[in-house]
Coordinates of C-alpha atoms and ligand atoms in Angstrom, one line a residue:
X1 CA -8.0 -33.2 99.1
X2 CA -11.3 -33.9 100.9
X3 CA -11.1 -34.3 104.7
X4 CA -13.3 -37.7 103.8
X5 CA -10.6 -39.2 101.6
X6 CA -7.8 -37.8 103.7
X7 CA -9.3 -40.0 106.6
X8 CA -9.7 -43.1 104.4
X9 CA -6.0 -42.8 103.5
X10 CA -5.1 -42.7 107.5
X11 CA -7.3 -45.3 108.0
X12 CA -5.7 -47.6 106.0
X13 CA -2.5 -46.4 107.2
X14 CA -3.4 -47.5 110.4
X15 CA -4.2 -50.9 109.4
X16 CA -1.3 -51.4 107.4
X17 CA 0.6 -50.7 110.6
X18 CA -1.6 -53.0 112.4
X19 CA -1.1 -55.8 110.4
X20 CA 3.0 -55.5 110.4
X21 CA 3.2 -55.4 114.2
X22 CA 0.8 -58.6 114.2
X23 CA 3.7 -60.2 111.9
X24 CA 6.2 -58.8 114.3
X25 CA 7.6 -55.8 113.0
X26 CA 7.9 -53.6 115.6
X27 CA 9.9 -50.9 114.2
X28 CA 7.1 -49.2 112.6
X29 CA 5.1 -45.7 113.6
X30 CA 2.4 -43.8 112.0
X31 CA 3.1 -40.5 111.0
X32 CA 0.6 -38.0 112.9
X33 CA -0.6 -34.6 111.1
X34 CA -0.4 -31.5 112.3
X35 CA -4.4 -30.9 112.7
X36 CA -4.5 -33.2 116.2
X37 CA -7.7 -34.5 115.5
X38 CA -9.5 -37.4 116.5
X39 CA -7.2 -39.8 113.8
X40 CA -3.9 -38.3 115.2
X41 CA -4.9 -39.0 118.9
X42 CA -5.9 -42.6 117.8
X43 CA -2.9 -42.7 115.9
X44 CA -0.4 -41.3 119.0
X45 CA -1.9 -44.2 121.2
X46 CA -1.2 -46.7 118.5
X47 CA 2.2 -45.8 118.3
X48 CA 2.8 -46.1 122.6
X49 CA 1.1 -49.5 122.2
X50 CA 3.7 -50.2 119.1
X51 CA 6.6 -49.4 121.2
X52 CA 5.4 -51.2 124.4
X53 CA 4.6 -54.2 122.3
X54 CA 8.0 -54.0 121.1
X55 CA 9.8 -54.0 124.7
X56 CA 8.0 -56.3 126.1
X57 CA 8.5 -58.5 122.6
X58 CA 12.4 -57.8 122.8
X59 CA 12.2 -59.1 126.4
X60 CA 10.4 -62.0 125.9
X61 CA 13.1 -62.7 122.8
X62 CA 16.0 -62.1 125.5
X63 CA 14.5 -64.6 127.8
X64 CA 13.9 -67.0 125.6
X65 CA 17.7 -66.7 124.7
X66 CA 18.0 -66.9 128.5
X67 CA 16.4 -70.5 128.7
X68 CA 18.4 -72.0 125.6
X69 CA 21.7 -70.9 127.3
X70 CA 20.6 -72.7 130.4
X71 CA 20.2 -75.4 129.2
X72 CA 23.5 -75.7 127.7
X73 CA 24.8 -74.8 130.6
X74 CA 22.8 -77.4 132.1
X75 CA 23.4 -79.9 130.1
X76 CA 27.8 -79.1 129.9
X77 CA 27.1 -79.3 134.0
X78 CA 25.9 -82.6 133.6
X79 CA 28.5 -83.8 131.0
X80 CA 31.2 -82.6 133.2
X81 CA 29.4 -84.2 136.2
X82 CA 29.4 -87.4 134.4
X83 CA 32.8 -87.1 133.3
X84 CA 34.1 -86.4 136.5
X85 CA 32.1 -89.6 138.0
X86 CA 33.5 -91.6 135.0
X87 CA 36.9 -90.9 135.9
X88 CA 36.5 -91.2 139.8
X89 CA 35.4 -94.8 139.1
X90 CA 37.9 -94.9 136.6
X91 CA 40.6 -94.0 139.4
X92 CA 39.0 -96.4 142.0
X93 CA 38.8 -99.4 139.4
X94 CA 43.0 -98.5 138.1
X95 CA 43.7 -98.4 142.1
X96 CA 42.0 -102.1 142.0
X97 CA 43.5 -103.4 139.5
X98 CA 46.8 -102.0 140.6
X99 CA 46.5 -103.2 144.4
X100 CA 45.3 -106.8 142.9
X101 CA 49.4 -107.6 141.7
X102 CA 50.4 -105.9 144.2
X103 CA 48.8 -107.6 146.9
X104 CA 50.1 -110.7 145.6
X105 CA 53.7 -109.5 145.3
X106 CA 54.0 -108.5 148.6
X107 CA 52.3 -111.5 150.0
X108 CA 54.3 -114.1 148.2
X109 CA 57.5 -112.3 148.4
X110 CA 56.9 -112.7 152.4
X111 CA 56.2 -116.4 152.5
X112 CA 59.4 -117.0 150.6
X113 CA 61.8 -118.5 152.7
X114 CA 64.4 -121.6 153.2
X115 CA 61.9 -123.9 154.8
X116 CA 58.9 -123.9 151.9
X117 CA 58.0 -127.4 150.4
X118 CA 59.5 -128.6 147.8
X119 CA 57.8 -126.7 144.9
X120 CA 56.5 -124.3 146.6
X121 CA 58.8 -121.9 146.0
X122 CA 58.7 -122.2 142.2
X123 CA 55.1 -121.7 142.6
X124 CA 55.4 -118.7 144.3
X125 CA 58.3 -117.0 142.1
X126 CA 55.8 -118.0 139.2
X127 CA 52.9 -115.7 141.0
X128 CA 55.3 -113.1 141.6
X129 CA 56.6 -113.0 138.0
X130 CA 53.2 -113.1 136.4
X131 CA 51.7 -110.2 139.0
X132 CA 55.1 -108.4 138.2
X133 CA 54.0 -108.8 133.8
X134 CA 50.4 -107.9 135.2
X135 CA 51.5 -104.7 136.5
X136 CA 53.6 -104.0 134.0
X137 CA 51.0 -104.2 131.1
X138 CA 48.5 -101.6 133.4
X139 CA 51.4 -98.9 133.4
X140 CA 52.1 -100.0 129.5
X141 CA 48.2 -99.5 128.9
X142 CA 48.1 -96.4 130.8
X143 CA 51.5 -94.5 129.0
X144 CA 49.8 -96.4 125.6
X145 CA 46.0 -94.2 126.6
X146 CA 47.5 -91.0 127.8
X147 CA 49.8 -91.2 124.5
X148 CA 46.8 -91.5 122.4
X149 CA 44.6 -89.0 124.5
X150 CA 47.7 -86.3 123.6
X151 CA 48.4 -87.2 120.2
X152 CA 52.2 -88.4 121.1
X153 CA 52.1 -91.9 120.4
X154 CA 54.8 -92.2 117.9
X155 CA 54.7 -95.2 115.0
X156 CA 57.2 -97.2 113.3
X157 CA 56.2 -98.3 110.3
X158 CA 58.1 -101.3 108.0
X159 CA 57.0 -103.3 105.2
X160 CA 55.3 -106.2 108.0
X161 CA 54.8 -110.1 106.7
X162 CA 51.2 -110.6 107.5
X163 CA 51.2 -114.5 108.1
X164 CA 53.8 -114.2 110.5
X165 CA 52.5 -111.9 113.1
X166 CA 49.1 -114.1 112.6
X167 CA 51.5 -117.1 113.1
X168 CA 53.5 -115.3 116.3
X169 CA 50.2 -114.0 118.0
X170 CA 49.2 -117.5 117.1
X171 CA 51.7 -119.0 119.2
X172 CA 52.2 -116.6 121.8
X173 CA 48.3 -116.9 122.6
X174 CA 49.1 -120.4 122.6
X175 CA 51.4 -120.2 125.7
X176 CA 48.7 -118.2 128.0
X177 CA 48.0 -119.5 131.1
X178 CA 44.3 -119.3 130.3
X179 CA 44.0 -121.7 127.6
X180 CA 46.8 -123.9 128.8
X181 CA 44.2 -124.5 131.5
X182 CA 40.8 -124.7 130.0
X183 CA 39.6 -127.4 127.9
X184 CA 36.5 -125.9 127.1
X185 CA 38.3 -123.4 124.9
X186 CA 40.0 -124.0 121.6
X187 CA 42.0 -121.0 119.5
X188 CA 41.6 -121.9 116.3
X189 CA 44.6 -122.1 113.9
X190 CA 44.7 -118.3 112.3
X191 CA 42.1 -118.3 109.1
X192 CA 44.3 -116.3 106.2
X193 CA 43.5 -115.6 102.7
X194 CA 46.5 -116.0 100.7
X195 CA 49.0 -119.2 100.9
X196 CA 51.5 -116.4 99.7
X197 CA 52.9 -114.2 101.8
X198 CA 51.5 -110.7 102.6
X199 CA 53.2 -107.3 103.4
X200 CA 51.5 -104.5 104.8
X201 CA 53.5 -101.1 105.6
X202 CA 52.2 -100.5 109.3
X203 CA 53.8 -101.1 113.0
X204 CA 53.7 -104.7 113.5
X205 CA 54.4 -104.3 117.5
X206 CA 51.2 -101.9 117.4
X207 CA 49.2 -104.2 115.2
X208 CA 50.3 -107.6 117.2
X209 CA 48.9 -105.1 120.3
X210 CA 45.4 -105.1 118.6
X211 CA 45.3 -108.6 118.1
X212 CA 46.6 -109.7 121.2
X213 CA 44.2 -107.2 123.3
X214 CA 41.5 -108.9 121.1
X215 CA 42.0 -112.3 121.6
X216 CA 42.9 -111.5 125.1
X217 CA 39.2 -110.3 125.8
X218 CA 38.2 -112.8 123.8
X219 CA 39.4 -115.2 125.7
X220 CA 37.9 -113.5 128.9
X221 CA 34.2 -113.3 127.8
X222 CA 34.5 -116.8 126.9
X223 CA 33.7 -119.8 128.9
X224 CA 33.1 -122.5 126.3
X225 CA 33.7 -122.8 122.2
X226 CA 36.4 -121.2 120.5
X227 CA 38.3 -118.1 119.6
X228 CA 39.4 -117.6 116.1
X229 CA 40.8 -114.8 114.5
X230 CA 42.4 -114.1 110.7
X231 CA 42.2 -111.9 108.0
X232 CA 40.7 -111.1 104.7
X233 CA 41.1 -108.9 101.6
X234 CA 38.2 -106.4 101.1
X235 CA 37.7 -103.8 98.4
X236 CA 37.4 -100.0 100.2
X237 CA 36.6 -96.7 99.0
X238 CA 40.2 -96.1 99.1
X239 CA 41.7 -99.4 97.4
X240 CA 42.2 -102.5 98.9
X241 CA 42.4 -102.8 102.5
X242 CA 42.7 -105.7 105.0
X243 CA 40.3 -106.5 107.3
X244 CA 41.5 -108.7 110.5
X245 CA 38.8 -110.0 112.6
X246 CA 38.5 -111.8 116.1
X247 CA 35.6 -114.1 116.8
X248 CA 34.5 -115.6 120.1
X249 CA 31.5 -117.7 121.1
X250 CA 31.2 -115.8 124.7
X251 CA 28.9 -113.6 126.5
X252 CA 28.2 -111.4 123.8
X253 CA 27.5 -107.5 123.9
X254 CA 24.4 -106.0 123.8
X255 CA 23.0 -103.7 121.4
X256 CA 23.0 -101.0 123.5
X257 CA 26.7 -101.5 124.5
X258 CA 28.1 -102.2 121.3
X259 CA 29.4 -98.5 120.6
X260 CA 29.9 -97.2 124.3
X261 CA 32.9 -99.9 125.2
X262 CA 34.9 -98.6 122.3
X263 CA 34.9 -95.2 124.9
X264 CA 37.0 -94.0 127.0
X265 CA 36.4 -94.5 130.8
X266 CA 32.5 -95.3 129.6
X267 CA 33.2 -99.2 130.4
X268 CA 34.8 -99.5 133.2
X269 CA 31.6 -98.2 135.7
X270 CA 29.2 -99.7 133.3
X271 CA 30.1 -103.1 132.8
X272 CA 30.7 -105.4 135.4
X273 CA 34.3 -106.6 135.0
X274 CA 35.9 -109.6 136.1
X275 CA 39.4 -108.1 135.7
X276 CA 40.7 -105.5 133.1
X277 CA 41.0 -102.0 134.0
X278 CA 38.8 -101.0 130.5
X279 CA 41.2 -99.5 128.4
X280 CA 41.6 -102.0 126.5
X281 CA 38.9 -101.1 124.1
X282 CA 39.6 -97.5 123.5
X283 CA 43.4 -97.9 123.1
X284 CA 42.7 -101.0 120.2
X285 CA 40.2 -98.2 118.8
X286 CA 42.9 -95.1 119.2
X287 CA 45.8 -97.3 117.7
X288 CA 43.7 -98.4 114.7
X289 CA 42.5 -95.1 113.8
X290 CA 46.4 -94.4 113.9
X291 CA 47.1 -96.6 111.3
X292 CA 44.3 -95.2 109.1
X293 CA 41.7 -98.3 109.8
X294 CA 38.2 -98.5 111.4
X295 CA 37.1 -100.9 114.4
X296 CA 33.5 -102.4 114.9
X297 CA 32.1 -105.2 116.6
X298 CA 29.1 -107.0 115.6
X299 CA 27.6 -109.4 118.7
X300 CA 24.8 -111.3 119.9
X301 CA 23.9 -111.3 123.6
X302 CA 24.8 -115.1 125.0
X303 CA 26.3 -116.2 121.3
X304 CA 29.3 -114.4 121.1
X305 CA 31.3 -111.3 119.4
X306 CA 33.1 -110.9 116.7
X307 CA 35.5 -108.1 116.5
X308 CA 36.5 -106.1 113.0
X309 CA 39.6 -103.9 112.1
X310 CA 40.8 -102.4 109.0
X311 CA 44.0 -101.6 107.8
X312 CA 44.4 -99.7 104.5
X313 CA 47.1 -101.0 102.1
X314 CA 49.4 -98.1 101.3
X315 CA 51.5 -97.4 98.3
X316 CA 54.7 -99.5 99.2
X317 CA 52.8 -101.9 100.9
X318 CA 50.8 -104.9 98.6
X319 CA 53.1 -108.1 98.3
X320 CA 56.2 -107.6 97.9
X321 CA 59.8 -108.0 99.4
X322 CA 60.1 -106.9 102.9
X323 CA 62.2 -103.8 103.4
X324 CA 64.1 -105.2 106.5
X325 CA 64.5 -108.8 107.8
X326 CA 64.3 -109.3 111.6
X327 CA 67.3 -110.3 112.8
X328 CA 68.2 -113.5 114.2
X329 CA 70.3 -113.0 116.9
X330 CA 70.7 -116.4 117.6
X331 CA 72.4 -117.3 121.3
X332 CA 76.0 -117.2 120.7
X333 CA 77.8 -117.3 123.6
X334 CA 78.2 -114.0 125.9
X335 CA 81.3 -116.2 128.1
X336 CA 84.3 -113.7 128.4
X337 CA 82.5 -110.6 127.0
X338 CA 83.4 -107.6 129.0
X339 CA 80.4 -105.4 130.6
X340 CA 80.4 -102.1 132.6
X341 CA 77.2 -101.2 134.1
X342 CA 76.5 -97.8 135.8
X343 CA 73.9 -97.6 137.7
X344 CA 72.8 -96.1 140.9
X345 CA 69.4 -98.5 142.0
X346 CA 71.5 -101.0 144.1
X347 CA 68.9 -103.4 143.0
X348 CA 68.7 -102.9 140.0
X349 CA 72.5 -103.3 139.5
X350 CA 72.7 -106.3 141.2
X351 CA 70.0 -107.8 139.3
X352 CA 72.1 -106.8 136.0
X353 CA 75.2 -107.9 137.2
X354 CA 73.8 -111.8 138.3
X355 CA 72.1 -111.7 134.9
X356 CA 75.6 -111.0 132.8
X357 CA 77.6 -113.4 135.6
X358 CA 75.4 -116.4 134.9
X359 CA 76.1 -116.4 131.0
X360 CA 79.5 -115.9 132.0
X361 CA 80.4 -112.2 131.2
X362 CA 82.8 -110.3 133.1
X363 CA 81.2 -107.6 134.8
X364 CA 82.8 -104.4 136.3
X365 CA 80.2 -102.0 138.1
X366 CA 79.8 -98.1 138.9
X367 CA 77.1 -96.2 141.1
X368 CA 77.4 -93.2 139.1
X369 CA 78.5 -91.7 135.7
X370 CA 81.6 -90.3 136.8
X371 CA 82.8 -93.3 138.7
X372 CA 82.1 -95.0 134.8
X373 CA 84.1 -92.9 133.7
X374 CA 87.2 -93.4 136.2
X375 CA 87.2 -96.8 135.3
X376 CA 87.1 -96.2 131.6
X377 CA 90.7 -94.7 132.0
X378 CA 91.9 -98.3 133.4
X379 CA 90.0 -100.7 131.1
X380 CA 88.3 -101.1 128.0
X381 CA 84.4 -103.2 128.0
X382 CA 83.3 -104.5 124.7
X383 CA 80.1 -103.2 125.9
X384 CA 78.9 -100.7 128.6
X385 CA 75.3 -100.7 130.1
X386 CA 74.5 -97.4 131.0
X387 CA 71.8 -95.7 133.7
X388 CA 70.6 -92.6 132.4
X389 CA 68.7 -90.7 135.6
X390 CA 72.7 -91.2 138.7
X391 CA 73.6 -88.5 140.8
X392 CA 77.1 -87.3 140.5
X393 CA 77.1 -87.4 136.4
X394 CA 73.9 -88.6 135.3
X395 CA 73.7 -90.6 131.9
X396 CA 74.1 -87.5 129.3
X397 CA 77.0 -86.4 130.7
X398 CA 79.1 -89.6 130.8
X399 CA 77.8 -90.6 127.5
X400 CA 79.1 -87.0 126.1
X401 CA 82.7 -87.9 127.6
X402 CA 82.9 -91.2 126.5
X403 CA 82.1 -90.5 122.7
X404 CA 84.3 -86.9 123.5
X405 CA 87.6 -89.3 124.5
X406 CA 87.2 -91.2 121.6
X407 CA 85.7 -94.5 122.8
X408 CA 83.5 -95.9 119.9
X409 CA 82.4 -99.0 121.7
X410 CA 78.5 -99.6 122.3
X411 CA 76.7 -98.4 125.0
X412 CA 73.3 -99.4 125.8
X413 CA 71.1 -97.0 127.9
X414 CA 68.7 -98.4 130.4
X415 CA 66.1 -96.1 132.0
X416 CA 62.6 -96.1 133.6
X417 CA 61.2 -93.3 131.3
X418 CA 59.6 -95.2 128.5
X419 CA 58.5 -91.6 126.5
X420 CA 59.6 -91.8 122.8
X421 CA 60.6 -88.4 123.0
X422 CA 63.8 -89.5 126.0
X423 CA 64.8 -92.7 123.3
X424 CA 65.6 -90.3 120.2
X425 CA 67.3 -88.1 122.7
X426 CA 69.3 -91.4 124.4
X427 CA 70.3 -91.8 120.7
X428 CA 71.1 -88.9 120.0
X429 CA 73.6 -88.3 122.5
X430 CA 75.6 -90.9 121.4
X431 CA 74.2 -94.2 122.8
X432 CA 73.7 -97.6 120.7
X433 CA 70.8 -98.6 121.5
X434 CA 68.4 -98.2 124.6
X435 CA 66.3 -100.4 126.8
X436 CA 63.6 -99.2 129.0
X437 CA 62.9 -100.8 132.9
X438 CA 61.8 -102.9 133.6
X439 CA 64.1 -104.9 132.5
X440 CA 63.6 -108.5 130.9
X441 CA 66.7 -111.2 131.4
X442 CA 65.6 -112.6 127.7
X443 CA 64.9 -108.9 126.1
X444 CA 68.6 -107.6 127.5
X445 CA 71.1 -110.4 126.6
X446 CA 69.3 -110.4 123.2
X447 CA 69.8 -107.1 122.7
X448 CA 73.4 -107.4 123.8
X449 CA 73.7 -110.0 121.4
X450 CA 72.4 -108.1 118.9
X451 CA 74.7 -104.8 119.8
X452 CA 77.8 -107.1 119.9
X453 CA 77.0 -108.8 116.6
X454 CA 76.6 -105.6 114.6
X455 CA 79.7 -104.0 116.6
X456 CA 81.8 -107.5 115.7
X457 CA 81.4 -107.1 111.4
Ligands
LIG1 P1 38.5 -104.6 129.9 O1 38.5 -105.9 129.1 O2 39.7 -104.4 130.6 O3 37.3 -104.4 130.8 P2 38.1 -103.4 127.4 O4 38.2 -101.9 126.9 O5 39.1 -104.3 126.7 O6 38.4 -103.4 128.9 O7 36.7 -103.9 127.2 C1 35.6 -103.1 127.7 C2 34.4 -104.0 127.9 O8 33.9 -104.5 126.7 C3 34.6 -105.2 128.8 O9 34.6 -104.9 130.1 C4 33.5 -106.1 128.4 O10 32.3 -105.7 129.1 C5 33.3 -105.7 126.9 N1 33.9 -106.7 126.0 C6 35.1 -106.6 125.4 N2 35.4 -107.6 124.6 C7 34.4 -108.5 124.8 C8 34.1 -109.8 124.2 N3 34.9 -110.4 123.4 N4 32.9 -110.4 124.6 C9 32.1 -109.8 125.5 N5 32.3 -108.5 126.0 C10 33.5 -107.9 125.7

């Protein structure tokens, strides 16, 4: 071949090479001959500029991958730095709102005494009681959140009549304090569909929760108008679902806030609260999801909210016959029942024991299981109330022994641990039933009743 043409052919070599690394490729080299001429010495430096290109190209790709995964890291420093604020104020606002019915425990319980007025010492009793229910419900919403957070909050689903948990939250919202004082406030009568009965397979105690927590805030962003809550039938994508609603004529939520209170922890340092520890919110949103609904709110700064949750029908549920009727356990007389209690909380037992004496049950007492037990050999209760966490024998153990003798009558287990896991083990071990602490005068004997009625057929 001519030298001429030989060039040419280099040449264009060369800028074909040229024009790949200017599109990036940096892999490429030109071949050199074996004349070393003037084209292969041009062609030698254009291969060392290749392969410096490419380092430095490679390093400027690595950095580049550098600053993206700073600034995730960045940006997880600040989410965990936000999350750890969130919960500090979180903390700081529960340790509020837990001092708050505390504070008023302790105080009252100090200025009761023989010489108050007359009244006064209802009064106080009253405040006691309430900040008592107060800090119950913040150690009920906290168990409730944690639950949710870790997936273990169990359901119990029945075939529910929807008109009558309207008509008990109804009446239960009713009775609080808060609208027995205001008149500026009415609760509207609640707005139903159907003149027929409804039945919808979900947890009523879960879905009362919603509405109650609902209302409740309702009631507390609300300083004049009305609160009125109901239901209606809606076509979804996955049949026919109910959709519940709470409306208020309060405060109202801005745009902006709308989504964040259904967070967790976001609400309580954001928002200034009058009282609440702001779980309220999230738990509602947690337990709805749970029973295979949505929540939303739609809201109006200074006109009010109006909160929406849905609840899917599910096979069994439609109308229908309930599957089981509460029972009525009426208040037949507990007057010459026989009660055991074991229990070790010298408080607590007396409090037991002057709840069973004033409806006139005969009470025999034990501090531990074993003692229980040694005054099982002498007499027979028609019922025994029984601590599950006492030295000596704790609550297991004597249960074990009792059902091992023979002895079928009931035994109710009372215990501070309210974990759903500890009940199907109570039951399991041979108890009747179960009651968790604190314990509530009305909630017990009804039980009892209940326990004795069954045990009585
Ligand atoms: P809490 O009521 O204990 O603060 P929630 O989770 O129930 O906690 O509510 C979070 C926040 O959402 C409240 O602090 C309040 O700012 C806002 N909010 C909830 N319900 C209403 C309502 N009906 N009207 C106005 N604001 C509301």
């Amino acid at each position: 071949m001519m030298k001429k043409k030989r060039d040419k052919i280099r040449i264009e070599e060369m800028i074909e090479v040229i024009m790949k690394v200017g599109q990036g490729d940096f892999s490429v080299q030109l071949e050199l001959s074996e004349k070393d001429d003037l084209l292969d010495s041009l062609a030698m430096g254009l291969n060392m500029m290749i392969d410096d290109l490419g380092s430095t190209h490679a390093v400027e790709v690595q950095n580049e991958k550098f600053k993206q995964i700073n600034i995730e890291l960045e940006k997880a420093i600040d989410r965990a730095q936000e999350s750890e604020r969130l919960k500090t104020a979180f903390l700081a606002n529960m340790s509020h709102e837990i001092r708050t019915p505390l504070n008023s425990i302790l105080g009252f319980s100090e200025l009761l005494s023989p010489d108050l007025e007359e009244g006064q010492f209802e009064d106080y009793s009253e405040i006691i009681r309430n900040s008592g229910i107060q800090l119950l419900q913040i150690i009920d919403d906290i168990l409730d959140f944690s639950k949710l957070e870790s997936n273990q909050l169990p359901l119990f689903f029945s075939l529910s009549n929807v008109n009558k948990i309207m008509q008990e939250v109804y009446i239960t919202q009713k009775q609080s304090k808060k609208l027995r004082q205001s008149n500026t406030i009415q609760l509207k009568e609640p707005q139903i569909e159907l003149s027929n009965d409804i039945y919808l397979k979900t947890d009523p105690v879960r879905l009362k929760q919603i509405l109650n927590n609902l209302i409740n805030n309702a009631m507390k962003f609300t300083k004049e108008g009305f609160v009125e809550f109901g239901y209606s039938i809606k076509a979804g994508a996955g049949g026919e679902m109910i959709e519940f609603y709470v409306k208020d004529t309060g405060i109202g939520i801005s745009d902006t806030k709308q989504k964040a209170i259904f967070e967790r922890f976001i609400q309580v340092e954001s928002f200034s609260m009058k009282e609440g520890n702001g779980l309220g919110l999230s738990i509602c949103k947690g337990l709805v999801e749970l029973l295979g609904g949505s929540i939303w709110v739609e809201s109006n700064v200074d006109e009010g909210s109006c909160f929406y949750f849905t609840l899917p029908f599910s096979d069994q549920g439609e109308m229908g016959v309930p599957e089981q009727v509460e029972q009525d356990n009426g208040k037949w007389s507990l007057s010459g029942s026989k009660v055991f209690i074991a229990e070790d909380n010298l408080n607590s037992l007396i409090y037991l024991e002057e709840v069973l004496l004033t409806e006139g049950v005969v009470v025999k007492t034990a501090l531990d299981g074993q003692s229980l037990l040694e005054l099982l050999k002498k007499d027979t209760p028609d019922l025994i109330l029984l601590d599950i966490n006492m030295p000596v024998k704790n609550g297991y153990e004597t249960i074990a022994e009792i059902r091992k003798s023979g002895l079928t009558m009931p035994v109710i287990a009372q215990t501070a641990y309210a974990m759903p896991e500890e009940r199907s083990m109570i039951l399991a071990a041979g108890c009747t039933d179960y009651i968790s602490k604190p314990i509530q005068r009305k909630k017990l004997l009804s039980l009892i009743r209940e326990v004795l009625g069954k045990n009585s057929k």
